[in-house]
Amino acid sequence: MQQEDKFIQATNLIADANHLLVFTGAGVSHESGIPVFRGKNGLWQKYRPEELATPDAFRKAPRVVWDWYRYRRALIRKANPNPAHIVIAELERIKSTFLLVTQNVDGLHRVAGNKKLVELHGNIFYTKCTACDNCIYEYEGENWSDLPYCECGALMRPAVVWFGEPLPEAALTQAFEFARTADVVLVVGTSGVVYPAAYVPLIVKQHGGKVIEVNIEPSAITPHADIFLQGKAGDVLTHIMKLLTRSK
Ligand code: OAD
């Protein structure tokens, strides 16, 4: 099939969908200047994840882990939503039954205007206590330079999901429940290798829904995709939005 025919088919599926699910990964924020995790320019190549994004690493070297998160917070604070985020926010406005499920912790979907969203891996600007329920949001910049401690005396940590940790149950349940009812899932910029998040598009497929994938290269999702649109998320989604607007 020609690329333009695929675009038209994808647009028609989105236009006709009663329940639209959008599932995103690091690739959607790449054009905002935030490095992805895997691949040629992946973040994980410079910083080994098993040394940084695990509870064990934090127990052994909390300062190193915090330095890495503060570096990423600073990078993300400077970033703005790109055209892909903007189109996904627009999709929420035009589709009455919609859910965005993201693996990203950068919060850029919120900044772009999405409200019906589930952040499966948390949000990098939250800091939580390792002992009690205290959890604070620190978007504007931390006013601490040493390690942060809670009022209860325990060390605070980034409130994101690390390797080997369970996902927040309510978020996962909401994502899976919507996936069972979705007639279309638009998967954008994910390698689809991190579970349980990667079950989301597979559940849609299992329940008879269609999978549209947008990625610069084939991923683990591609064999399950009904339509694979190869290209940068910003370009592909902008083109789809143009076709959607025209077809109204
Ligand atoms: P990855 O880094 O694994 O994958 C990013 C994907 O985005 C790849 O498939 C790229 O080909 C694609 N990509 C890159 N630039 C793109 C662009 N401009 N347009 C479209 N696609 C592009 O990131 P994730 O799949 O999000 O979890 O990784 C999943 C999870 O692994 C993350 O949430 C994180 C990590 O471990 C935790 O930290 C728990």
Short mmCIF file of N, CA, C and O in Angstrom, two decimals, residues 21 23-25 101-104 119-121 161 167 172 175-176 179 185 187 190 192-203 221:
data_model
loop_
_atom_site.label_atom_id
_atom_site.label_comp_id
_atom_site.label_asym_id
_atom_site.label_seq_id
_atom_site.Cartn_x
_atom_site.Cartn_y
_atom_site.Cartn_z
N LEU A 21 -8.00 5.07 21.85
CA LEU A 21 -6.92 4.99 22.84
C LEU A 21 -5.63 5.43 22.15
O LEU A 21 -5.34 5.01 21.02
N PHE A 23 -1.49 5.49 22.83
CA PHE A 23 -0.48 4.89 23.71
C PHE A 23 0.88 5.43 23.28
O PHE A 23 1.29 5.25 22.13
N THR A 24 1.58 6.13 24.18
CA THR A 24 2.83 6.77 23.76
C THR A 24 4.04 6.32 24.57
O THR A 24 3.92 5.86 25.70
N GLY A 25 5.21 6.53 23.94
CA GLY A 25 6.49 6.26 24.58
C GLY A 25 7.46 7.40 24.31
O GLY A 25 7.06 8.46 23.75
N VAL A 101 -2.73 6.84 27.23
CA VAL A 101 -1.91 6.09 28.19
C VAL A 101 -0.46 6.32 27.79
O VAL A 101 -0.05 6.00 26.67
N THR A 102 0.31 6.91 28.68
CA THR A 102 1.71 7.19 28.35
C THR A 102 2.67 6.48 29.29
O THR A 102 2.36 6.28 30.47
N GLN A 103 3.82 6.11 28.72
CA GLN A 103 4.89 5.55 29.55
C GLN A 103 5.85 6.65 29.95
O GLN A 103 6.78 6.43 30.71
N ASN A 104 5.63 7.85 29.41
CA ASN A 104 6.57 8.94 29.65
C ASN A 104 6.35 9.58 31.02
O ASN A 104 5.21 9.71 31.47
N GLU A 119 -0.58 8.19 33.45
CA GLU A 119 0.89 8.16 33.38
C GLU A 119 1.34 6.87 34.07
O GLU A 119 1.49 6.83 35.29
N LEU A 120 1.53 5.83 33.24
CA LEU A 120 1.77 4.49 33.80
C LEU A 120 3.05 4.40 34.63
O LEU A 120 3.12 3.61 35.56
N HIS A 121 4.07 5.18 34.26
CA HIS A 121 5.34 5.10 34.97
C HIS A 121 5.57 6.28 35.91
O HIS A 121 6.68 6.49 36.40
N VAL A 161 8.22 4.84 38.46
CA VAL A 161 8.34 3.37 38.55
C VAL A 161 9.74 2.97 38.09
O VAL A 161 10.19 3.37 37.01
N LEU A 167 3.64 -1.44 38.76
CA LEU A 167 3.04 -0.18 38.31
C LEU A 167 1.90 0.18 39.26
O LEU A 167 1.32 -0.70 39.88
N LEU A 172 -2.93 1.14 36.01
CA LEU A 172 -2.87 -0.03 35.13
C LEU A 172 -4.27 -0.57 34.85
O LEU A 172 -4.61 -0.90 33.71
N ALA A 175 -6.05 1.68 32.38
CA ALA A 175 -5.51 1.51 31.03
C ALA A 175 -6.02 0.21 30.41
O ALA A 175 -6.48 0.17 29.26
N PHE A 176 -5.95 -0.88 31.16
CA PHE A 176 -6.37 -2.18 30.62
C PHE A 176 -7.87 -2.21 30.36
O PHE A 176 -8.32 -2.78 29.36
N ALA A 179 -8.57 -0.35 27.25
CA ALA A 179 -8.04 -1.09 26.10
C ALA A 179 -9.02 -2.18 25.64
O ALA A 179 -9.15 -2.45 24.44
N VAL A 185 -6.39 1.78 18.61
CA VAL A 185 -5.29 2.29 19.43
C VAL A 185 -4.24 2.90 18.49
O VAL A 185 -3.83 2.27 17.51
N VAL A 187 -0.57 3.97 18.45
CA VAL A 187 0.65 3.75 19.24
C VAL A 187 1.75 4.66 18.68
O VAL A 187 2.06 4.59 17.48
N THR A 190 7.09 4.17 20.65
CA THR A 190 7.54 3.28 21.72
C THR A 190 8.18 2.03 21.12
O THR A 190 7.74 1.56 20.07
N GLY A 192 8.00 -0.75 22.64
CA GLY A 192 7.05 -1.81 22.99
C GLY A 192 7.68 -3.02 23.63
O GLY A 192 7.19 -4.15 23.48
N VAL A 193 8.74 -2.81 24.37
CA VAL A 193 9.44 -3.95 24.98
C VAL A 193 9.33 -3.97 26.50
O VAL A 193 9.81 -4.91 27.14
N VAL A 194 8.72 -2.94 27.07
CA VAL A 194 8.65 -2.89 28.54
C VAL A 194 7.23 -3.25 29.00
O VAL A 194 6.27 -2.59 28.66
N TYR A 195 7.17 -4.35 29.74
CA TYR A 195 5.87 -4.85 30.24
C TYR A 195 5.72 -4.50 31.71
O TYR A 195 6.72 -4.35 32.39
N PRO A 196 4.50 -4.36 32.22
CA PRO A 196 3.22 -4.65 31.56
C PRO A 196 2.69 -3.57 30.62
O PRO A 196 1.69 -3.80 29.94
N ALA A 197 3.34 -2.39 30.54
CA ALA A 197 2.80 -1.32 29.69
C ALA A 197 2.51 -1.81 28.26
O ALA A 197 1.46 -1.51 27.69
N ALA A 198 3.43 -2.59 27.70
CA ALA A 198 3.30 -3.00 26.30
C ALA A 198 2.10 -3.93 26.04
O ALA A 198 1.77 -4.21 24.88
N TYR A 199 1.44 -4.38 27.12
CA TYR A 199 0.22 -5.18 26.91
C TYR A 199 -0.91 -4.32 26.35
O TYR A 199 -1.83 -4.84 25.72
N VAL A 200 -0.85 -3.00 26.61
CA VAL A 200 -1.98 -2.13 26.28
C VAL A 200 -2.43 -2.29 24.81
O VAL A 200 -3.59 -2.63 24.56
N PRO A 201 -1.53 -2.09 23.81
CA PRO A 201 -2.00 -2.26 22.43
C PRO A 201 -2.39 -3.71 22.11
O PRO A 201 -3.28 -3.95 21.30
N LEU A 202 -1.72 -4.65 22.77
CA LEU A 202 -2.02 -6.07 22.49
C LEU A 202 -3.43 -6.42 22.97
O LEU A 202 -4.13 -7.21 22.32
N ILE A 203 -3.86 -5.81 24.09
CA ILE A 203 -5.22 -6.06 24.60
C ILE A 203 -6.26 -5.52 23.61
O ILE A 203 -7.27 -6.15 23.33
N ILE A 221 5.97 -3.72 18.42
CA ILE A 221 4.52 -3.61 18.18
C ILE A 221 4.20 -3.87 16.70
O ILE A 221 3.10 -4.30 16.36
#
